[in-house]
């Protein structure tokens, strides 16, 4: 029986009542989210389960509460060793008896933990998979009472994903060795193949499967056409995230280094992270990102796996991700705490050209290549869509969102379509008449009638298309070519990078088929970024209801900053990440409700019995001081 359980009210009857009591008294939450209650009842009753929920969906409670309600120790298997200490610390702050066993724990400490497990003095034990399968560990479990096994990041058992961990295959032995102990596999990876793999490899055929929507309603998706991307990034950060933590993804190590240095020069706490940095530097940077407030991590995709910092307020892409799957995983690191967050991406002609070349270079015959092509097409389609981004994204993952979301750039600033038939004819004719071997720069010079050295050398000032497009700016022509490539009317030679016409281009060039394109919302986007801090998008109503303080009033925002400083000081004293003390969502609610006594403080979401004892006085005093009461 856990220390936390001693606080259970006597009136709570039945497993569900006990689970609800733990939710309130230990975690300080008022209600279960989505299927949490069902999952917890099922596991408490001894059933196996496979839980598929997006990042931030609330998977941890699904095993943490059964761990406290069932007797014995719950064993949590996770490959994310770097996070275990913070997870354990978060639980200890809640008064839960937790520990971890992995390669970072020295033998003396490990022995103490093993004794506690055998004596039934622990509620939760986090173990690395390679540790779990050792005979020492299994012997220990043989001697102990086990509440359940939680297999976190269960997709690591699948060879299809990029996180494959061979040790995970051995986890099937748990079932054979401890048939009476319920098992709970959890993952945020939802695709069919991975799901089937998890069930087969872990012998979970009898398990109940719980799937929730993969939508992340608190994330605002935005895709911007590149036009001085660094400056666009800076504007985005200044307007939307002046003091927030976030991640900026770049493709190459050089670009990571340059961008981080540049942002630092602009006064942001920005750090680089990529596989080319010494291990010690990477650890130090990751640590600062997790522990300090407002750090911007500029990184390659080497960064992010298992970063469960809840208050990452934005994820920005300065280069295209590999696929929509990767995009969803990377942007999913924003806003795990459920409060508003941004996924922002800048892309341009060059990105589209690279994608199109990859696409055209891959033969469609072989099944694997075919799948790769479909992935690239989907990514390109997402960038260029005039529809709701969220509908496009979820649709790709096989989920239907009935209405446009109201919380993405195309919903907030509906894309205007225009009849591009005539300019498209000109743009295609320019390709044709110059011999289908030049790129955008030269073609645009021809269209605009700019008789530079190269144009003269090839005699392109004498062709029919020369100067027909002088009325449009260079940027407009670039946007047009980008969309023609994205639509597959133009292909790009992988060696010469010259543009060519595809079959689909002919009817448009001959004027037989009209072409309607999206107007690049350049100026509009910048305006929207400034304006909609106040404007509440429709899709946010639900979130705002869940977190009444989501609409940050100015005064609350100031108070919030003050409370953040108090939290930072506490975190520093204890050597733990700030979110372990309180999540941003709790501080926001505190700033909005301004409790004046312990009873009011206990009402806040995220304040359970243990945190009430530890922190109520301190934050109540801070509130009085900050409000000048
Ligand atoms: P996941 O592991 O699925 O990514 P977490 O378990 O980390 O998600 O939960 C995400 C966030 O939601 C955390 O900040 C957690 O405290 C919060 N949370 C989870 N369940 C609830 C609930 N029932 N009520 C309020 N907050 C919750
Ligand atoms: Zn939308």
PDB file of C-alpha atoms in Angstrom, residues 199-472:
ATOM      1  CA  UNK A 199       0.090  -6.981 -30.135  1.00  0.00           C
ATOM      2  CA  UNK A 200       1.980  -9.852 -31.743  1.00  0.00           C
ATOM      3  CA  UNK A 201       5.414  -9.270 -30.234  1.00  0.00           C
ATOM      4  CA  UNK A 202       4.112  -8.735 -26.727  1.00  0.00           C
ATOM      5  CA  UNK A 203       1.427 -11.423 -26.883  1.00  0.00           C
ATOM      6  CA  UNK A 204      -1.335  -8.919 -26.231  1.00  0.00           C
ATOM      7  CA  UNK A 205      -3.995 -10.652 -28.340  1.00  0.00           C
ATOM      8  CA  UNK A 206      -6.332 -10.720 -25.354  1.00  0.00           C
ATOM      9  CA  UNK A 207      -5.706  -7.122 -24.370  1.00  0.00           C
ATOM     10  CA  UNK A 208      -8.385  -4.471 -24.681  1.00  0.00           C
ATOM     11  CA  UNK A 209      -7.365  -1.777 -27.132  1.00  0.00           C
ATOM     12  CA  UNK A 210      -8.091   1.842 -26.250  1.00  0.00           C
ATOM     13  CA  UNK A 211      -7.680   4.371 -29.040  1.00  0.00           C
ATOM     14  CA  UNK A 212      -8.357   8.080 -28.734  1.00  0.00           C
ATOM     15  CA  UNK A 213      -8.410  10.752 -31.354  1.00  0.00           C
ATOM     16  CA  UNK A 214      -4.930  11.812 -32.330  1.00  0.00           C
ATOM     17  CA  UNK A 215      -5.967  15.406 -32.607  1.00  0.00           C
ATOM     18  CA  UNK A 216      -4.017  17.917 -30.553  1.00  0.00           C
ATOM     19  CA  UNK A 217      -6.608  20.691 -30.294  1.00  0.00           C
ATOM     20  CA  UNK A 218      -4.358  23.058 -28.350  1.00  0.00           C
ATOM     21  CA  UNK A 219      -1.749  23.213 -31.130  1.00  0.00           C
ATOM     22  CA  UNK A 220      -2.162  25.965 -33.729  1.00  0.00           C
ATOM     23  CA  UNK A 221      -0.723  24.831 -37.066  1.00  0.00           C
ATOM     24  CA  UNK A 222       0.815  27.401 -39.381  1.00  0.00           C
ATOM     25  CA  UNK A 223       2.747  27.048 -42.606  1.00  0.00           C
ATOM     26  CA  UNK A 224       4.333  30.173 -44.041  1.00  0.00           C
ATOM     27  CA  UNK A 225       5.931  30.769 -47.410  1.00  0.00           C
ATOM     28  CA  UNK A 226       9.615  31.568 -46.970  1.00  0.00           C
ATOM     29  CA  UNK A 227      10.663  35.150 -47.514  1.00  0.00           C
ATOM     30  CA  UNK A 228      13.724  35.773 -45.375  1.00  0.00           C
ATOM     31  CA  UNK A 229      12.968  32.849 -43.063  1.00  0.00           C
ATOM     32  CA  UNK A 230      15.232  33.885 -40.196  1.00  0.00           C
ATOM     33  CA  UNK A 231      13.511  37.214 -39.921  1.00  0.00           C
ATOM     34  CA  UNK A 232      10.157  35.476 -40.151  1.00  0.00           C
ATOM     35  CA  UNK A 233      11.188  33.180 -37.317  1.00  0.00           C
ATOM     36  CA  UNK A 234      12.277  36.122 -35.209  1.00  0.00           C
ATOM     37  CA  UNK A 235       8.998  37.939 -35.833  1.00  0.00           C
ATOM     38  CA  UNK A 236       7.102  34.812 -34.875  1.00  0.00           C
ATOM     39  CA  UNK A 237       9.104  34.459 -31.658  1.00  0.00           C
ATOM     40  CA  UNK A 238       8.740  38.124 -30.751  1.00  0.00           C
ATOM     41  CA  UNK A 239       5.025  38.290 -31.455  1.00  0.00           C
ATOM     42  CA  UNK A 240       3.932  34.982 -30.041  1.00  0.00           C
ATOM     43  CA  UNK A 241       6.592  33.639 -27.702  1.00  0.00           C
ATOM     44  CA  UNK A 242       8.727  36.361 -26.163  1.00  0.00           C
ATOM     45  CA  UNK A 243       9.765  34.382 -23.061  1.00  0.00           C
ATOM     46  CA  UNK A 244       8.753  30.840 -23.951  1.00  0.00           C
ATOM     47  CA  UNK A 245      10.652  27.614 -24.374  1.00  0.00           C
ATOM     48  CA  UNK A 246      10.491  25.944 -27.765  1.00  0.00           C
ATOM     49  CA  UNK A 247      12.296  23.943 -30.422  1.00  0.00           C
ATOM     50  CA  UNK A 248      13.493  25.131 -33.833  1.00  0.00           C
ATOM     51  CA  UNK A 249      14.235  22.285 -36.233  1.00  0.00           C
ATOM     52  CA  UNK A 250      16.764  22.655 -39.059  1.00  0.00           C
ATOM     53  CA  UNK A 251      17.999  20.063 -41.522  1.00  0.00           C
ATOM     54  CA  UNK A 252      21.785  20.428 -41.198  1.00  0.00           C
ATOM     55  CA  UNK A 253      24.239  20.801 -38.362  1.00  0.00           C
ATOM     56  CA  UNK A 254      25.687  23.963 -39.878  1.00  0.00           C
ATOM     57  CA  UNK A 255      22.321  25.573 -40.087  1.00  0.00           C
ATOM     58  CA  UNK A 256      21.621  24.609 -36.485  1.00  0.00           C
ATOM     59  CA  UNK A 257      24.846  26.255 -35.319  1.00  0.00           C
ATOM     60  CA  UNK A 258      24.281  29.389 -37.392  1.00  0.00           C
ATOM     61  CA  UNK A 259      20.665  29.805 -36.409  1.00  0.00           C
ATOM     62  CA  UNK A 260      21.348  29.293 -32.712  1.00  0.00           C
ATOM     63  CA  UNK A 261      24.189  31.828 -32.792  1.00  0.00           C
ATOM     64  CA  UNK A 262      22.043  34.299 -34.688  1.00  0.00           C
ATOM     65  CA  UNK A 263      19.108  33.976 -32.277  1.00  0.00           C
ATOM     66  CA  UNK A 264      21.473  34.371 -29.340  1.00  0.00           C
ATOM     67  CA  UNK A 265      22.747  37.542 -31.012  1.00  0.00           C
ATOM     68  CA  UNK A 266      19.137  38.735 -31.118  1.00  0.00           C
ATOM     69  CA  UNK A 267      18.893  38.321 -27.372  1.00  0.00           C
ATOM     70  CA  UNK A 268      17.213  34.910 -27.164  1.00  0.00           C
ATOM     71  CA  UNK A 269      18.462  32.139 -24.883  1.00  0.00           C
ATOM     72  CA  UNK A 270      19.129  29.808 -27.823  1.00  0.00           C
ATOM     73  CA  UNK A 271      21.277  26.665 -27.774  1.00  0.00           C
ATOM     74  CA  UNK A 272      22.339  24.293 -30.570  1.00  0.00           C
ATOM     75  CA  UNK A 273      21.818  20.521 -30.459  1.00  0.00           C
ATOM     76  CA  UNK A 274      22.965  18.004 -33.058  1.00  0.00           C
ATOM     77  CA  UNK A 275      24.845  14.728 -33.286  1.00  0.00           C
ATOM     78  CA  UNK A 276      28.090  16.513 -34.184  1.00  0.00           C
ATOM     79  CA  UNK A 277      28.406  18.167 -30.778  1.00  0.00           C
ATOM     80  CA  UNK A 278      30.387  16.464 -27.993  1.00  0.00           C
ATOM     81  CA  UNK A 279      28.181  14.271 -25.786  1.00  0.00           C
ATOM     82  CA  UNK A 280      28.818  16.452 -22.735  1.00  0.00           C
ATOM     83  CA  UNK A 281      27.667  19.570 -24.580  1.00  0.00           C
ATOM     84  CA  UNK A 282      24.522  17.829 -25.731  1.00  0.00           C
ATOM     85  CA  UNK A 283      23.681  16.694 -22.219  1.00  0.00           C
ATOM     86  CA  UNK A 284      24.347  20.177 -20.852  1.00  0.00           C
ATOM     87  CA  UNK A 285      22.164  21.827 -23.483  1.00  0.00           C
ATOM     88  CA  UNK A 286      19.335  19.367 -23.003  1.00  0.00           C
ATOM     89  CA  UNK A 287      19.552  19.890 -19.283  1.00  0.00           C
ATOM     90  CA  UNK A 288      19.304  23.653 -19.641  1.00  0.00           C
ATOM     91  CA  UNK A 289      16.367  23.289 -21.962  1.00  0.00           C
ATOM     92  CA  UNK A 290      14.565  21.098 -19.419  1.00  0.00           C
ATOM     93  CA  UNK A 291      15.448  23.063 -16.318  1.00  0.00           C
ATOM     94  CA  UNK A 292      15.781  26.721 -17.231  1.00  0.00           C
ATOM     95  CA  UNK A 293      12.830  28.822 -18.345  1.00  0.00           C
ATOM     96  CA  UNK A 294      12.460  30.097 -21.892  1.00  0.00           C
ATOM     97  CA  UNK A 295      15.318  28.279 -23.649  1.00  0.00           C
ATOM     98  CA  UNK A 296      15.018  27.923 -27.436  1.00  0.00           C
ATOM     99  CA  UNK A 297      16.626  24.694 -28.612  1.00  0.00           C
ATOM    100  CA  UNK A 298      17.808  24.888 -32.217  1.00  0.00           C
ATOM    101  CA  UNK A 299      18.253  21.301 -33.304  1.00  0.00           C
ATOM    102  CA  UNK A 300      18.394  18.619 -35.929  1.00  0.00           C
ATOM    103  CA  UNK A 301      16.013  15.699 -35.503  1.00  0.00           C
ATOM    104  CA  UNK A 302      18.676  14.171 -33.249  1.00  0.00           C
ATOM    105  CA  UNK A 303      16.868  16.110 -30.539  1.00  0.00           C
ATOM    106  CA  UNK A 304      13.461  15.305 -29.221  1.00  0.00           C
ATOM    107  CA  UNK A 305      12.936  11.582 -28.725  1.00  0.00           C
ATOM    108  CA  UNK A 306      11.520  11.296 -25.236  1.00  0.00           C
ATOM    109  CA  UNK A 307      11.580  14.958 -24.397  1.00  0.00           C
ATOM    110  CA  UNK A 308       8.487  15.134 -22.272  1.00  0.00           C
ATOM    111  CA  UNK A 309       8.874  18.696 -21.098  1.00  0.00           C
ATOM    112  CA  UNK A 310       5.231  19.701 -20.779  1.00  0.00           C
ATOM    113  CA  UNK A 311       5.625  23.435 -21.377  1.00  0.00           C
ATOM    114  CA  UNK A 312       7.281  23.531 -24.812  1.00  0.00           C
ATOM    115  CA  UNK A 313       5.209  26.383 -26.239  1.00  0.00           C
ATOM    116  CA  UNK A 314       6.247  26.136 -29.885  1.00  0.00           C
ATOM    117  CA  UNK A 315       7.941  23.893 -32.417  1.00  0.00           C
ATOM    118  CA  UNK A 316       9.240  25.688 -35.509  1.00  0.00           C
ATOM    119  CA  UNK A 317      10.520  24.094 -38.711  1.00  0.00           C
ATOM    120  CA  UNK A 318      12.961  26.064 -40.839  1.00  0.00           C
ATOM    121  CA  UNK A 319      13.260  23.088 -43.194  1.00  0.00           C
ATOM    122  CA  UNK A 320      10.726  20.535 -44.244  1.00  0.00           C
ATOM    123  CA  UNK A 321      10.489  17.406 -42.101  1.00  0.00           C
ATOM    124  CA  UNK A 322      10.992  13.991 -43.708  1.00  0.00           C
ATOM    125  CA  UNK A 323       7.316  13.092 -43.827  1.00  0.00           C
ATOM    126  CA  UNK A 324       3.995  14.019 -42.278  1.00  0.00           C
ATOM    127  CA  UNK A 325       4.558  11.287 -39.707  1.00  0.00           C
ATOM    128  CA  UNK A 326       7.805  12.967 -38.678  1.00  0.00           C
ATOM    129  CA  UNK A 327       6.115  16.367 -38.737  1.00  0.00           C
ATOM    130  CA  UNK A 328       3.346  15.177 -36.450  1.00  0.00           C
ATOM    131  CA  UNK A 329       5.798  13.594 -34.052  1.00  0.00           C
ATOM    132  CA  UNK A 330       8.051  16.658 -33.997  1.00  0.00           C
ATOM    133  CA  UNK A 331       5.260  19.228 -33.637  1.00  0.00           C
ATOM    134  CA  UNK A 332       3.641  16.959 -31.052  1.00  0.00           C
ATOM    135  CA  UNK A 333       6.370  17.936 -28.631  1.00  0.00           C
ATOM    136  CA  UNK A 334       4.656  21.303 -28.254  1.00  0.00           C
ATOM    137  CA  UNK A 335       1.948  21.850 -25.662  1.00  0.00           C
ATOM    138  CA  UNK A 336       1.905  18.547 -23.834  1.00  0.00           C
ATOM    139  CA  UNK A 337       0.350  20.332 -20.879  1.00  0.00           C
ATOM    140  CA  UNK A 338      -2.743  21.001 -22.970  1.00  0.00           C
ATOM    141  CA  UNK A 339      -2.455  24.790 -23.006  1.00  0.00           C
ATOM    142  CA  UNK A 340      -2.129  26.705 -26.306  1.00  0.00           C
ATOM    143  CA  UNK A 341       1.005  26.039 -28.351  1.00  0.00           C
ATOM    144  CA  UNK A 342       2.209  26.705 -31.898  1.00  0.00           C
ATOM    145  CA  UNK A 343       3.505  24.492 -34.677  1.00  0.00           C
ATOM    146  CA  UNK A 344       5.059  26.876 -37.175  1.00  0.00           C
ATOM    147  CA  UNK A 345       6.826  26.031 -40.416  1.00  0.00           C
ATOM    148  CA  UNK A 346       8.427  28.075 -43.170  1.00  0.00           C
ATOM    149  CA  UNK A 347       8.861  26.468 -46.557  1.00  0.00           C
ATOM    150  CA  UNK A 348       9.633  27.731 -50.012  1.00  0.00           C
ATOM    151  CA  UNK A 349      10.481  27.051 -53.606  1.00  0.00           C
ATOM    152  CA  UNK A 350      13.744  25.295 -52.785  1.00  0.00           C
ATOM    153  CA  UNK A 351      12.019  22.884 -50.386  1.00  0.00           C
ATOM    154  CA  UNK A 352       9.407  22.035 -52.974  1.00  0.00           C
ATOM    155  CA  UNK A 353      12.062  21.536 -55.661  1.00  0.00           C
ATOM    156  CA  UNK A 354      13.986  19.120 -53.440  1.00  0.00           C
ATOM    157  CA  UNK A 355      10.845  17.165 -52.641  1.00  0.00           C
ATOM    158  CA  UNK A 356       9.769  17.001 -56.249  1.00  0.00           C
ATOM    159  CA  UNK A 357      13.209  15.754 -57.286  1.00  0.00           C
ATOM    160  CA  UNK A 358      13.085  13.040 -54.646  1.00  0.00           C
ATOM    161  CA  UNK A 359       9.649  12.076 -55.853  1.00  0.00           C
ATOM    162  CA  UNK A 360      10.550  11.943 -59.511  1.00  0.00           C
ATOM    163  CA  UNK A 361      13.755  10.056 -58.825  1.00  0.00           C
ATOM    164  CA  UNK A 362      11.966   7.266 -56.988  1.00  0.00           C
ATOM    165  CA  UNK A 363      10.541   4.592 -59.292  1.00  0.00           C
ATOM    166  CA  UNK A 364       6.891   3.918 -58.593  1.00  0.00           C
ATOM    167  CA  UNK A 365       7.113   0.204 -59.266  1.00  0.00           C
ATOM    168  CA  UNK A 366       8.575  -1.255 -56.125  1.00  0.00           C
ATOM    169  CA  UNK A 367       6.114  -1.305 -53.222  1.00  0.00           C
ATOM    170  CA  UNK A 368       8.440   0.355 -50.734  1.00  0.00           C
ATOM    171  CA  UNK A 369       9.302   3.157 -53.146  1.00  0.00           C
ATOM    172  CA  UNK A 370       5.639   3.558 -53.830  1.00  0.00           C
ATOM    173  CA  UNK A 371       4.957   4.133 -50.157  1.00  0.00           C
ATOM    174  CA  UNK A 372       7.827   6.637 -50.015  1.00  0.00           C
ATOM    175  CA  UNK A 373       6.339   8.557 -52.921  1.00  0.00           C
ATOM    176  CA  UNK A 374       2.938   8.657 -51.293  1.00  0.00           C
ATOM    177  CA  UNK A 375       4.554  10.092 -48.171  1.00  0.00           C
ATOM    178  CA  UNK A 376       6.322  12.860 -50.080  1.00  0.00           C
ATOM    179  CA  UNK A 377       3.146  13.697 -51.996  1.00  0.00           C
ATOM    180  CA  UNK A 378       1.254  13.955 -48.729  1.00  0.00           C
ATOM    181  CA  UNK A 379       3.824  16.310 -47.242  1.00  0.00           C
ATOM    182  CA  UNK A 380       3.766  18.509 -50.307  1.00  0.00           C
ATOM    183  CA  UNK A 381      -0.018  18.463 -50.280  1.00  0.00           C
ATOM    184  CA  UNK A 382      -0.084  19.538 -46.642  1.00  0.00           C
ATOM    185  CA  UNK A 383       2.185  22.523 -47.322  1.00  0.00           C
ATOM    186  CA  UNK A 384       0.124  23.731 -50.254  1.00  0.00           C
ATOM    187  CA  UNK A 385      -3.375  22.935 -49.070  1.00  0.00           C
ATOM    188  CA  UNK A 386      -5.976  25.699 -49.060  1.00  0.00           C
ATOM    189  CA  UNK A 387      -8.032  23.538 -46.664  1.00  0.00           C
ATOM    190  CA  UNK A 388      -7.924  23.272 -42.893  1.00  0.00           C
ATOM    191  CA  UNK A 389      -4.464  21.976 -41.926  1.00  0.00           C
ATOM    192  CA  UNK A 390      -5.821  19.847 -39.126  1.00  0.00           C
ATOM    193  CA  UNK A 391      -8.376  18.183 -41.384  1.00  0.00           C
ATOM    194  CA  UNK A 392      -5.575  17.452 -43.837  1.00  0.00           C
ATOM    195  CA  UNK A 393      -3.282  16.067 -41.142  1.00  0.00           C
ATOM    196  CA  UNK A 394      -5.836  13.930 -39.363  1.00  0.00           C
ATOM    197  CA  UNK A 395      -7.196  12.744 -42.690  1.00  0.00           C
ATOM    198  CA  UNK A 396      -3.736  11.494 -43.563  1.00  0.00           C
ATOM    199  CA  UNK A 397      -3.724   9.469 -40.358  1.00  0.00           C
ATOM    200  CA  UNK A 398      -7.110   8.001 -41.191  1.00  0.00           C
ATOM    201  CA  UNK A 399      -9.182  10.166 -38.886  1.00  0.00           C
ATOM    202  CA  UNK A 400     -12.021  12.416 -40.007  1.00  0.00           C
ATOM    203  CA  UNK A 401     -12.582  15.837 -38.528  1.00  0.00           C
ATOM    204  CA  UNK A 402     -16.061  16.882 -39.539  1.00  0.00           C
ATOM    205  CA  UNK A 403     -15.600  20.652 -39.385  1.00  0.00           C
ATOM    206  CA  UNK A 404     -12.616  22.893 -40.147  1.00  0.00           C
ATOM    207  CA  UNK A 405     -10.755  23.347 -36.866  1.00  0.00           C
ATOM    208  CA  UNK A 406     -10.710  27.113 -36.492  1.00  0.00           C
ATOM    209  CA  UNK A 407      -7.219  26.873 -35.040  1.00  0.00           C
ATOM    210  CA  UNK A 408      -4.831  26.722 -37.994  1.00  0.00           C
ATOM    211  CA  UNK A 409      -3.599  29.375 -40.421  1.00  0.00           C
ATOM    212  CA  UNK A 410      -5.952  28.444 -43.233  1.00  0.00           C
ATOM    213  CA  UNK A 411      -8.945  28.530 -40.863  1.00  0.00           C
ATOM    214  CA  UNK A 412      -7.885  31.771 -39.186  1.00  0.00           C
ATOM    215  CA  UNK A 413      -7.002  33.447 -42.489  1.00  0.00           C
ATOM    216  CA  UNK A 414      -8.978  31.690 -45.202  1.00  0.00           C
ATOM    217  CA  UNK A 415      -6.895  31.283 -48.322  1.00  0.00           C
ATOM    218  CA  UNK A 416      -8.083  33.244 -51.331  1.00  0.00           C
ATOM    219  CA  UNK A 417      -8.086  31.327 -54.600  1.00  0.00           C
ATOM    220  CA  UNK A 418      -7.472  33.117 -57.890  1.00  0.00           C
ATOM    221  CA  UNK A 419      -7.763  32.246 -61.532  1.00  0.00           C
ATOM    222  CA  UNK A 420      -4.153  31.660 -62.509  1.00  0.00           C
ATOM    223  CA  UNK A 421      -4.880  30.261 -65.982  1.00  0.00           C
ATOM    224  CA  UNK A 422      -3.234  33.033 -67.988  1.00  0.00           C
ATOM    225  CA  UNK A 423      -0.101  33.559 -65.883  1.00  0.00           C
ATOM    226  CA  UNK A 424       0.295  29.765 -65.657  1.00  0.00           C
ATOM    227  CA  UNK A 425       0.180  29.613 -69.458  1.00  0.00           C
ATOM    228  CA  UNK A 426       2.958  32.202 -69.579  1.00  0.00           C
ATOM    229  CA  UNK A 427       5.064  30.431 -66.951  1.00  0.00           C
ATOM    230  CA  UNK A 428       4.740  27.089 -68.734  1.00  0.00           C
ATOM    231  CA  UNK A 429       5.413  28.627 -72.136  1.00  0.00           C
ATOM    232  CA  UNK A 430       8.601  30.192 -70.790  1.00  0.00           C
ATOM    233  CA  UNK A 431       9.810  26.722 -69.803  1.00  0.00           C
ATOM    234  CA  UNK A 432       8.887  25.290 -73.193  1.00  0.00           C
ATOM    235  CA  UNK A 433      10.350  28.038 -75.346  1.00  0.00           C
ATOM    236  CA  UNK A 434      13.673  28.075 -73.521  1.00  0.00           C
ATOM    237  CA  UNK A 435      14.159  24.345 -74.121  1.00  0.00           C
ATOM    238  CA  UNK A 436      13.086  22.902 -70.756  1.00  0.00           C
ATOM    239  CA  UNK A 437      16.455  23.208 -69.076  1.00  0.00           C
ATOM    240  CA  UNK A 438      16.405  26.352 -66.943  1.00  0.00           C
ATOM    241  CA  UNK A 439      15.379  26.989 -63.346  1.00  0.00           C
ATOM    242  CA  UNK A 440      13.140  29.628 -61.821  1.00  0.00           C
ATOM    243  CA  UNK A 441      15.678  32.482 -61.732  1.00  0.00           C
ATOM    244  CA  UNK A 442      16.305  32.513 -65.461  1.00  0.00           C
ATOM    245  CA  UNK A 443      12.693  31.842 -66.394  1.00  0.00           C
ATOM    246  CA  UNK A 444      11.500  34.727 -64.269  1.00  0.00           C
ATOM    247  CA  UNK A 445      14.058  37.059 -65.880  1.00  0.00           C
ATOM    248  CA  UNK A 446      12.662  36.063 -69.264  1.00  0.00           C
ATOM    249  CA  UNK A 447       9.052  36.543 -68.155  1.00  0.00           C
ATOM    250  CA  UNK A 448       9.786  39.927 -66.642  1.00  0.00           C
ATOM    251  CA  UNK A 449      11.817  41.063 -69.629  1.00  0.00           C
ATOM    252  CA  UNK A 450      15.083  41.500 -67.789  1.00  0.00           C
ATOM    253  CA  UNK A 451      17.769  41.242 -70.440  1.00  0.00           C
ATOM    254  CA  UNK A 452      20.739  40.244 -68.305  1.00  0.00           C
ATOM    255  CA  UNK A 453      23.904  38.616 -69.560  1.00  0.00           C
ATOM    256  CA  UNK A 454      22.529  35.069 -69.447  1.00  0.00           C
ATOM    257  CA  UNK A 455      19.273  35.996 -71.173  1.00  0.00           C
ATOM    258  CA  UNK A 456      21.199  37.728 -73.985  1.00  0.00           C
ATOM    259  CA  UNK A 457      23.710  34.900 -74.315  1.00  0.00           C
ATOM    260  CA  UNK A 458      20.926  32.407 -75.022  1.00  0.00           C
ATOM    261  CA  UNK A 459      18.993  34.831 -77.197  1.00  0.00           C
ATOM    262  CA  UNK A 460      16.021  34.574 -74.890  1.00  0.00           C
ATOM    263  CA  UNK A 461      15.249  38.252 -75.321  1.00  0.00           C
ATOM    264  CA  UNK A 462      13.986  37.357 -78.788  1.00  0.00           C
ATOM    265  CA  UNK A 463      11.449  34.670 -77.836  1.00  0.00           C
ATOM    266  CA  UNK A 464       7.718  35.305 -77.667  1.00  0.00           C
ATOM    267  CA  UNK A 465       7.434  35.044 -73.908  1.00  0.00           C
ATOM    268  CA  UNK A 466      10.127  37.655 -73.230  1.00  0.00           C
ATOM    269  CA  UNK A 467       8.639  40.419 -71.099  1.00  0.00           C
ATOM    270  CA  UNK A 468       5.038  39.174 -71.153  1.00  0.00           C
ATOM    271  CA  UNK A 469       4.989  38.939 -67.375  1.00  0.00           C
ATOM    272  CA  UNK A 470       6.551  42.282 -66.469  1.00  0.00           C
ATOM    273  CA  UNK A 471       3.482  43.245 -64.464  1.00  0.00           C
ATOM    274  CA  UNK A 472       4.084  40.612 -61.821  1.00  0.00           C
TER     275      UNK A 472
END
